[in-house]
Every structure is written in structure tokens, then in C-alpha cells.
XYZ file of C-alpha atoms in Angstrom:
544
model
C 0.000 0.000 0.000
C 1.383 3.391 -0.929
C 0.824 6.286 1.436
C 0.370 9.748 -0.048
C 2.473 12.616 1.196
C 0.638 14.189 4.096
C 0.797 17.889 4.840
C -0.098 18.117 8.512
C -1.717 21.211 9.975
C 0.354 22.645 12.795
C -2.196 21.857 15.472
C -2.103 18.170 14.578
C 1.650 17.920 14.274
C 2.522 19.985 17.308
C 1.565 17.025 19.475
C 4.066 14.833 17.647
C 7.420 16.376 18.454
C 10.617 14.524 19.428
C 14.372 14.877 18.943
C 16.939 13.056 16.840
C 20.492 13.120 15.789
C 21.219 15.823 13.210
C 22.048 13.422 10.390
C 18.423 13.082 9.414
C 15.827 15.643 10.289
C 12.370 16.768 9.516
C 9.188 18.303 10.852
C 5.804 19.741 9.983
C 5.071 21.221 6.617
C 5.124 24.963 6.904
C 2.577 27.121 5.153
C 4.306 27.782 1.798
C 2.906 31.287 1.719
C 4.526 32.052 5.052
C 8.044 30.918 4.169
C 10.334 32.862 1.897
C 12.544 30.819 -0.428
C 16.207 30.563 0.455
C 18.556 32.878 -1.357
C 20.509 31.357 -4.199
C 24.282 31.247 -4.081
C 24.477 34.601 -5.824
C 21.889 36.351 -3.686
C 23.463 34.871 -0.560
C 26.497 37.022 -1.244
C 24.680 40.079 -2.549
C 24.818 42.037 0.720
C 28.320 43.324 1.402
C 29.562 42.564 4.907
C 31.512 45.233 6.706
C 31.985 43.385 9.972
C 34.671 40.721 10.268
C 33.152 37.208 10.255
C 32.660 35.809 13.743
C 34.551 32.535 14.199
C 33.447 29.728 16.502
C 34.120 26.040 17.109
C 31.566 23.393 16.208
C 31.711 19.679 17.054
C 30.219 18.063 13.953
C 28.831 14.534 13.928
C 29.668 12.908 10.613
C 29.244 9.488 9.041
C 32.944 8.788 8.595
C 32.228 5.908 6.211
C 31.402 8.552 3.591
C 33.926 11.036 2.152
C 33.581 14.636 3.316
C 35.756 17.745 3.494
C 34.218 20.794 5.207
C 36.572 23.129 3.352
C 34.910 22.053 0.092
C 31.306 22.180 1.354
C 29.361 24.585 -0.869
C 26.408 24.815 1.522
C 28.638 25.499 4.532
C 30.349 28.284 2.614
C 26.998 29.799 1.607
C 25.811 29.714 5.234
C 29.020 31.338 6.418
C 28.728 34.127 3.848
C 25.051 34.750 4.495
C 25.437 34.871 8.298
C 28.888 36.490 8.245
C 30.445 33.734 10.327
C 33.261 31.217 10.107
C 32.479 27.747 11.408
C 35.486 25.756 12.606
C 34.216 22.171 12.631
C 35.864 19.308 14.479
C 34.728 16.104 12.839
C 33.655 13.111 14.922
C 32.019 9.875 13.880
C 28.308 10.102 14.518
C 28.336 6.935 16.615
C 31.053 8.412 18.841
C 29.561 11.893 19.192
C 28.375 11.461 22.770
C 31.669 9.923 23.895
C 33.701 12.675 22.232
C 31.492 15.438 23.613
C 31.688 14.029 27.140
C 35.487 13.972 26.898
C 35.522 17.571 25.782
C 33.151 18.654 28.501
C 35.243 16.869 31.136
C 38.471 18.473 29.899
C 36.954 21.943 29.660
C 37.597 22.098 25.903
C 33.969 22.958 25.215
C 32.862 23.883 21.672
C 31.357 27.369 21.353
C 27.996 25.883 20.367
C 27.136 22.542 21.933
C 24.493 20.052 20.857
C 23.412 17.824 23.754
C 21.355 14.767 22.814
C 20.395 13.555 26.285
C 18.409 15.559 28.819
C 20.290 14.140 31.800
C 23.640 15.152 30.286
C 22.344 18.648 29.640
C 21.105 19.042 33.201
C 24.390 17.761 34.593
C 26.594 20.090 32.559
C 24.308 23.079 33.070
C 24.528 22.612 36.831
C 28.317 22.451 36.539
C 28.374 25.916 34.952
C 29.409 24.749 31.482
C 26.807 26.824 29.625
C 26.044 30.513 29.414
C 22.876 31.646 31.215
C 20.390 32.816 28.557
C 17.509 33.543 30.925
C 17.528 37.325 30.495
C 18.372 37.207 26.793
C 15.466 35.105 25.490
C 12.578 37.526 24.937
C 10.181 38.788 22.275
C 12.250 41.905 21.560
C 15.696 40.366 21.159
C 14.949 36.796 20.038
C 11.598 36.792 18.173
C 12.701 34.075 15.724
C 13.750 31.746 18.534
C 10.426 32.246 20.310
C 8.535 31.545 17.085
C 10.271 28.193 17.022
C 10.183 27.355 20.720
C 7.169 28.427 22.815
C 7.759 29.949 26.247
C 6.156 26.985 28.017
C 8.706 24.665 26.420
C 11.524 26.875 27.660
C 9.927 26.554 31.087
C 10.084 22.767 30.836
C 13.702 22.910 29.711
C 14.906 25.140 32.552
C 17.548 23.891 34.963
C 17.217 25.297 38.458
C 14.849 27.894 37.054
C 17.250 29.181 34.400
C 17.542 28.850 30.608
C 20.849 27.320 29.544
C 19.964 26.169 26.056
C 17.528 26.219 23.174
C 15.332 23.115 22.837
C 15.872 21.541 19.448
C 13.284 19.402 17.708
C 15.374 18.217 14.799
C 12.982 15.667 13.383
C 9.633 15.101 11.805
C 6.766 14.879 14.049
C 7.170 13.985 17.546
C 7.015 10.648 18.515
C 7.827 7.143 17.603
C 9.847 6.847 14.413
C 10.711 3.174 14.064
C 9.104 0.525 11.893
C 9.302 -3.239 11.753
C 10.859 -4.002 8.358
C 10.399 -7.326 6.557
C 11.657 -8.655 3.245
C 8.514 -8.509 1.140
C 9.805 -10.893 -1.509
C 10.717 -13.506 1.098
C 7.317 -13.158 2.759
C 5.483 -13.521 -0.544
C 7.569 -16.596 -1.300
C 6.316 -18.088 1.942
C 2.723 -17.286 1.021
C 2.441 -15.176 4.177
C 0.729 -11.928 5.120
C 2.147 -8.986 7.070
C 1.835 -9.939 10.766
C -0.274 -7.830 13.098
C 0.149 -9.716 16.352
C 3.183 -11.047 18.171
C 1.994 -14.631 17.705
C 1.571 -14.128 13.947
C 5.080 -12.682 13.773
C 6.555 -15.562 15.770
C 4.888 -18.147 13.520
C 6.122 -16.274 10.442
C 9.694 -16.335 11.724
C 9.402 -20.063 12.434
C 8.230 -20.637 8.874
C 11.022 -18.489 7.451
C 13.583 -20.403 9.516
C 12.300 -23.732 8.214
C 12.106 -22.764 4.544
C 15.063 -20.361 4.371
C 17.684 -21.810 6.761
C 20.428 -19.474 5.459
C 18.431 -16.354 6.331
C 18.363 -14.918 9.866
C 14.711 -14.425 10.897
C 15.328 -11.392 13.191
C 18.430 -9.226 13.172
C 19.666 -6.937 15.925
C 22.721 -4.921 16.855
C 24.493 -3.565 19.890
C 24.679 0.042 21.100
C 26.971 2.174 23.221
C 27.366 0.976 26.767
C 24.935 2.594 29.149
C 22.458 3.771 26.565
C 18.947 2.408 26.076
C 20.133 -0.492 24.029
C 16.846 -2.341 23.745
C 14.414 0.558 23.581
C 14.063 1.966 20.094
C 15.967 -0.804 18.338
C 16.405 -4.526 17.857
C 13.650 -5.989 20.078
C 11.474 -2.949 20.601
C 8.522 -4.640 18.876
C 8.788 -7.712 21.115
C 8.993 -5.749 24.355
C 6.209 -3.454 23.147
C 3.807 -6.336 22.625
C 4.232 -7.170 26.319
C 3.402 -3.588 27.270
C 6.904 -2.571 28.338
C 9.875 -0.741 26.881
C 13.333 -0.723 28.501
C 14.519 2.404 30.245
C 11.187 4.192 30.557
C 9.771 5.456 33.831
C 6.050 5.169 34.492
C 3.607 7.164 36.607
C 0.159 6.338 37.933
C -1.656 8.433 40.513
C 1.609 10.138 41.422
C 3.466 6.873 42.023
C 6.480 6.128 39.823
C 7.900 2.893 38.483
C 10.256 1.733 35.749
C 9.679 -0.819 33.005
C 13.127 -2.328 33.577
C 11.876 -3.986 36.777
C 8.266 -4.562 35.706
C 7.024 -8.224 35.933
C 5.915 -7.934 32.291
C 9.544 -7.290 31.364
C 10.350 -10.675 32.884
C 7.782 -12.281 30.574
C 9.168 -10.465 27.545
C 12.702 -11.631 28.293
C 11.539 -15.246 28.595
C 9.838 -14.912 25.212
C 13.021 -13.523 23.643
C 15.010 -16.305 25.298
C 12.755 -18.853 23.618
C 13.149 -17.114 20.241
C 16.928 -17.052 20.615
C 17.093 -20.728 21.576
C 15.032 -21.613 18.500
C 17.444 -19.771 16.209
C 15.022 -16.980 15.367
C 17.370 -14.188 16.551
C 20.796 -13.418 15.131
C 23.375 -15.110 17.352
C 25.598 -12.023 16.951
C 22.987 -9.468 18.040
C 24.890 -8.617 21.234
C 28.216 -7.878 19.531
C 27.700 -6.562 15.999
C 27.387 -2.866 15.223
C 24.745 -1.249 13.064
C 26.964 -1.104 9.973
C 27.483 -4.874 10.217
C 23.736 -5.358 10.482
C 23.337 -3.323 7.300
C 25.849 -5.543 5.508
C 23.772 -8.597 6.404
C 20.492 -7.100 5.266
C 21.974 -5.719 2.033
C 23.247 -9.195 1.151
C 19.873 -10.825 1.804
C 20.811 -12.565 5.057
C 18.046 -10.957 7.153
C 14.309 -11.530 7.026
C 13.229 -8.824 9.513
C 14.612 -6.085 11.751
C 13.658 -2.808 13.419
C 14.471 0.176 11.224
C 14.621 3.952 11.672
C 11.958 5.418 9.380
C 14.307 7.328 7.046
C 16.624 4.384 6.318
C 14.121 2.147 4.532
C 14.575 3.814 1.134
C 18.328 3.263 1.152
C 17.902 -0.282 2.476
C 15.530 -1.171 -0.357
C 17.828 0.320 -3.000
C 20.858 -1.480 -1.584
C 19.004 -4.793 -1.503
C 17.882 -4.277 -5.108
C 21.437 -3.393 -6.153
C 22.716 -6.610 -4.592
C 19.984 -8.722 -6.189
C 20.688 -7.237 -9.631
C 24.392 -7.812 -9.124
C 23.806 -11.482 -8.305
C 21.652 -11.913 -11.390
C 24.099 -10.053 -13.629
C 21.537 -7.347 -14.438
C 23.144 -4.450 -12.579
C 23.988 -1.527 -14.913
C 27.631 -1.325 -15.919
C 28.220 1.780 -13.805
C 26.795 0.008 -10.739
C 24.181 2.716 -10.190
C 20.407 2.655 -9.994
C 18.156 5.548 -10.847
C 16.614 7.360 -7.885
C 14.127 4.936 -6.345
C 12.638 7.186 -3.657
C 9.466 8.062 -5.566
C 8.711 4.444 -6.395
C 6.990 1.828 -4.221
C 9.300 -0.357 -2.141
C 10.420 -3.271 -4.276
C 11.860 -5.574 -1.633
C 10.653 -4.324 1.751
C 7.405 -4.152 3.682
C 7.022 -1.862 6.692
C 4.580 -2.252 9.537
C 3.920 -0.700 12.932
C 3.691 -2.174 16.416
C 2.787 -5.809 16.933
C 0.064 -6.240 19.523
C 0.138 -8.722 22.351
C -2.451 -11.048 23.824
C -4.704 -8.176 24.929
C -4.524 -6.398 21.585
C -2.270 -3.680 23.025
C 1.321 -2.532 22.691
C 3.642 0.322 23.614
C 5.951 2.295 21.319
C 8.514 4.465 23.116
C 8.207 8.043 21.897
C 10.689 10.653 22.921
C 10.152 13.852 24.833
C 8.683 16.925 23.115
C 12.284 17.906 22.540
C 15.205 15.555 22.501
C 18.156 17.887 22.096
C 19.438 21.162 23.431
C 21.729 23.662 21.780
C 23.763 25.488 24.405
C 26.403 28.208 24.261
C 29.625 27.531 26.117
C 30.251 29.712 29.156
C 33.817 30.068 27.834
C 32.760 31.501 24.468
C 34.377 34.882 23.905
C 31.074 36.594 23.043
C 28.009 34.523 24.055
C 25.568 37.305 23.156
C 27.002 37.431 19.645
C 26.592 33.673 19.261
C 22.967 33.940 20.401
C 22.356 36.686 17.847
C 23.783 34.399 15.139
C 21.367 31.646 16.147
C 18.514 34.166 16.184
C 19.456 35.373 12.695
C 19.787 31.807 11.407
C 16.207 31.074 12.459
C 14.645 33.671 10.199
C 12.476 31.958 7.544
C 14.914 32.856 4.785
C 17.980 31.614 6.601
C 16.278 28.446 7.822
C 15.753 27.446 4.218
C 19.477 27.848 3.622
C 20.648 26.026 6.760
C 18.140 23.173 6.324
C 17.827 22.769 2.560
C 20.876 24.448 1.059
C 20.975 26.693 -1.988
C 17.796 27.272 -3.971
C 18.111 26.184 -7.583
C 20.909 23.795 -6.696
C 19.958 21.703 -3.657
C 16.207 22.314 -3.925
C 13.628 23.986 -6.137
C 10.359 25.722 -5.454
C 7.718 25.396 -8.154
C 4.306 26.964 -7.554
C 5.240 27.443 -3.872
C 5.929 23.708 -3.435
C 9.447 22.585 -2.663
C 11.227 19.591 -4.126
C 14.661 18.315 -3.179
C 17.209 17.715 -5.937
C 18.159 14.074 -5.458
C 20.770 13.571 -8.180
C 23.083 16.470 -7.407
C 25.889 14.442 -5.844
C 27.640 11.242 -6.845
C 26.763 8.625 -4.173
C 30.319 7.263 -4.225
C 32.279 10.515 -4.002
C 29.514 12.479 -2.223
C 30.511 15.425 -4.426
C 28.696 17.384 -7.105
C 29.981 17.843 -10.652
C 32.150 20.749 -9.503
C 33.829 18.707 -6.784
C 31.869 20.333 -3.960
C 30.460 18.536 -0.965
C 26.969 19.645 0.033
C 26.356 19.295 3.766
C 22.583 19.652 3.729
C 21.160 19.609 7.274
C 24.703 19.580 8.651
C 25.125 23.092 10.039
C 21.805 23.804 11.712
C 21.252 26.432 14.374
C 18.702 24.887 16.709
C 15.476 24.958 14.692
C 12.879 24.376 17.340
C 9.592 22.611 17.865
C 7.744 23.973 14.855
C 10.407 22.504 12.718
C 11.757 22.658 9.277
C 10.066 24.716 6.559
C 8.463 22.758 3.717
C 9.552 19.409 5.176
C 6.581 17.087 4.748
C 5.608 18.386 1.338
C 9.108 17.584 0.114
C 8.981 13.900 1.007
C 9.124 11.329 -1.781
C 6.756 8.363 -1.643
C 8.995 5.958 0.249
C 9.864 8.441 2.979
C 6.240 9.497 3.240
C 5.098 5.925 3.702
C 7.743 5.152 6.327
C 7.252 8.369 8.297
C 3.467 8.218 8.119
C 3.453 4.716 9.554
C 5.953 5.547 12.296
C 4.612 8.820 13.678
C 0.995 7.682 13.476
C 1.646 4.628 15.612
C -1.295 4.772 18.045
C 0.577 2.958 20.811
C 3.102 5.701 21.541
C 4.037 6.453 25.133
C 6.446 8.942 26.664
C 8.817 8.601 29.585
C 7.083 9.844 32.738
C 10.362 11.253 34.067
C 10.602 13.874 31.314
C 11.308 17.339 32.768
C 11.248 16.124 36.365
C 14.179 16.683 38.709
C 16.171 13.749 40.061
C 19.840 14.249 40.968
C 20.233 10.520 41.520
C 18.922 9.786 38.049
C 21.606 12.040 36.566
C 24.281 10.424 38.716
C 23.236 6.772 38.535
C 21.244 6.075 35.380
C 24.178 5.101 33.160
C 25.311 2.592 35.777
C 21.792 1.167 36.048
C 21.386 0.993 32.274
C 24.729 -0.758 31.877
C 23.698 -3.311 34.486
C 20.388 -3.819 32.677
C 22.064 -4.265 29.290
C 24.349 -6.953 30.638
C 21.667 -8.898 32.510
C 19.037 -8.689 29.746
C 21.554 -9.890 27.165
C 22.536 -12.827 29.343
C 18.903 -13.832 29.867
C 18.071 -13.623 26.159
C 21.069 -15.833 25.436
C 19.926 -18.485 27.913
C 20.775 -17.452 31.495
C 18.462 -18.382 34.350
C 15.509 -16.004 34.621
C 16.345 -15.653 38.315
C 18.912 -13.131 37.137
C 16.027 -10.783 36.404
C 14.841 -10.921 40.009
C 18.389 -10.326 41.218
C 18.704 -7.422 38.795
C 15.459 -5.848 40.044
C 16.751 -5.960 43.618
C 20.114 -4.474 42.609
C 18.402 -1.790 40.523
C 16.409 -0.651 43.540
C 19.388 -0.800 45.914
C 21.857 0.953 43.606
C 19.817 4.133 43.296
C 16.644 3.079 41.524
C 14.346 3.526 44.507
C 15.922 6.874 45.301
C 15.245 7.974 41.714
C 11.597 6.961 42.009
C 11.254 8.858 45.282
C 12.849 11.986 43.786
C 10.622 11.820 40.717
C 7.538 11.565 42.922
C 8.654 14.572 44.955
C 9.360 16.595 41.804
C 6.016 15.551 40.317
C 4.161 16.746 43.413
C 6.110 20.006 43.479
C 5.300 20.796 39.843
C 1.665 19.883 40.456
C 1.579 22.294 43.392
C 0.930 19.578 45.956
């Protein structure tokens, strides 16, 4: 089934906001009449600058598997000229961004503008005095563009000890859950099967795939950085969700707090995964391989199903097709396929949450904002940096920082925007002039209302994947969002690391008693203190 591109009204989409990493980003479709097109390369340089460009450091997350040179980035240069700035990027692999940033923060070598992806990290560093206090600088007179993007009530939620230390950053389309269960459509059709809707149907499908395609792994998974929410939002999210739990999330009912990591239903979910693993339905390497290794398996046809981030499905399908054509000797001589993004998926089928025995599920959505952009307290001129961010968030400059140069990276025809998809060579990542084009790479904290023209620009495949993900009716949010808990900041990584180890052992066959031992340790090592602090903060915010 092909889903049409949806242009969501703001009121509908405003309830859907969540944060992401800056590699892929999106949001609501802006009213075309309200957004001015970005200046072209020539118009970007039309206004002579008399002031010397302001230079600042920027820690840039980059997929290091792809070639890139910031000194040859045409979009970066256009942004610098338009905003009269000079960005000094320090490149770091996207999967190591958090580790690298933490090292810099610990050493005091803080970038001038800092992107923080985790709320607890932001609160910790803000309390340590790492960021400049923006409380008296964020107002309608001085920062109208920022306040158009981020409402005052959201700034209130994002305050630390009553002060504003950063700008909440949406960074993605819609707010909520953005993962889909992905299955090989051709394999499923070969089995004479239908897309599963329940956990039992999925389990039986995997059993059938295992029997008839013994060389194909029924369910693939991959590891994550130590201490992060390894199981939530990837690998086995759909299994946990069918049991009504999701790892790492705190719950609240009538002012009382709990955590899914120690919920009895989590115990049941782990036993179910243990059974699947013992029956050979889960990749034996799930606990050790990285995401890029998972991709290699799925590209080569070794995976039947996996959990996928919504925006990756198009590339996955194209890579699978490329591999299939190569095996059959039908791949074009240059090894390239025409742009597939506006065609139906050829090899993949996407579906939402699987429901459990009671016809219910949970899908872990993020907070209304998942990132913060903060200005280092050591920056030579914090007010100047804030004014640069404010300027960058004008409608005109947002188009440039998000979409690049009009007429080159995107076009607007009859007020509708379309992205140019064949501008760069996929192998060299450069255009015909040898320029890199870092679209969506140098963004200045676009907020909750999001990126101009985004949804209308989506090709069919992206529209289908995003529509299915953000309209998942089983979305839940973490009840601890925006509540104060010093122990959570201090202890959560330790607790998550303990969970990751124990859950992995159980899935791979360890005695389920380890779960009970883990629950006791979780409570004793700070978990109960976290719950108590969350309850106190909840009551305080509720005025009780």
C-alpha cells in the first residue's frame, strides 16, 4: 500500500514532536505562503559585509564511512557568507559523538555551540556551569525568531534550576515514535504469508522463514553504546512493546512512579526472547555486531526482519535491489540505480507495532524535545553567538541552513518545494564541480515547529515510512521527562549498563532468576531513590 504525502496542519503535528540526531531531520510542513525561499548562491552574497566574520568552534557529527571535506562544502560556505560567520568544525564519527562530547566537557575544551542529545547530560553540565545563562536574553524583543520556534512553556520545561541554559531543538519530523518493523517482502510472498499484526503471527512467520530459508536470519539486531537504552528503540522494541513494556522508561500512575526495567511484564518479555533465541530466530551475533554490520547482512539478503529507523528504509531497499541485480548479472555497468525514492518499495514491507495477547502494545516516543543547543560559558562573546542563532532562524535563513541553496539543492515550483536528489555522486559524495553539500549539517537549533516545507518535500517511500511511524497509536512517553532527580543524573548510566548486561545474558539463555536479582540491585543501587525523587518533583510541579 502506498501512502500519499501528508501535509499536517500545525495543530495536529505539534503534538508529535521529538528529537533526533542531526544526520536526518524533519518536521511539519510549513505554510508555503509564510516561508520565503532561500537565497541562491548569488543572492546569498549580494549584501556586502563590513563586519569581520565571527569565528566559533563546532563539534560536527559525521558518518565517517562517507567522504567529506568541510573546506569544500558549498552549503557550509553559503551559510558562512550569508550569516557572516566562520564555522570551525571538528569532525567526529556520529556513533562516537556522545563519547567525544563528554570527553571535551570533562576536559573543559567545550565547543562554542554545543548540541546535547540527552536531557540528563544537559542538566548535569548546566549545573556544573558549562553553559552561558540565557535567561535574560530570550525575549520577544531580542529573540523573536527563537520564540517563534520554541514556545515559552517549552523553555519553562527545559529550565535547569529555574534558568535557561539552552535552546530546545526538535530536529525531526513529528514527535514521537519513528521506528518501523521491516520485513523482506519478496521472502514473505515466497512463503505465502501476510504482514503480521500480532506477536503470535510474527513468531509463527519467523518459524516458517527459519524452516524454509535456513540461510536467512529471521530477526536481526545490533548492539549500542554501553549505558544507553540499548533495547528501547531498536532490535527488540517490537517484542517488548507487545508485552506492554519498553526498557529504560519510567512510568507514573496516581503520582506513584515505576520503571519498566523492573516490571514483571519485562520478565515475561525476556523469557519470550530467550525462547526465540534458543530456536534460532534471533541473530546469534545481536549482542556484539554494530549497526553497519547489520546493514551488511540485510543488504546481502541474510536478514528476514529487523527494526528500522523510518528514514533508512529507502536506502535499504535500493541497496538490496542493487545486490539482487548484481547477483543476477543485471546491474547496470556503472553500478548505479536511478533514484528509487518516488517508487513503491520493491523488496521491503514496513509495519507498525505488533500487539500482544490483549490487543495492546507500547511504542517508546521521545520527549517533546530531545536535544538542546547550548552556548559555552567560555565563548568569547556569548551574546554574539545567540544573535547568530537568532538570525539563522529567520524563515529565509532556515531554508538555507536546512535545505541548502535554492536552484541547486532544492527547487520551489508553484510554492511547493522539491529536493534535488541527483546532485551528488553517491560514491564521491561530491557534485559535478567537486563540492560537498552538507545539507542539514550546520543547523542552528530549529525548534519545535520545525523545518520549513519538510513534509511536502517527502518522496513516496519516505512518506510511507514516516506516516506509519509517527501515526503509531501505541506511543508512550517517559514519565520522568522534565522532572528533577539528581540521583537519576548520577546513577542512570550505571543502572542501564547493568540492565544491558543482565538482559543480554537472559536472552542468550541465562536463568531467569537473574532478572529478580537485577530488580533488587536496581532498587538498591539508586533506583528507589530515583523513584522517590521523581515523585517529589512531580508533586512540586503539580503544586501539591
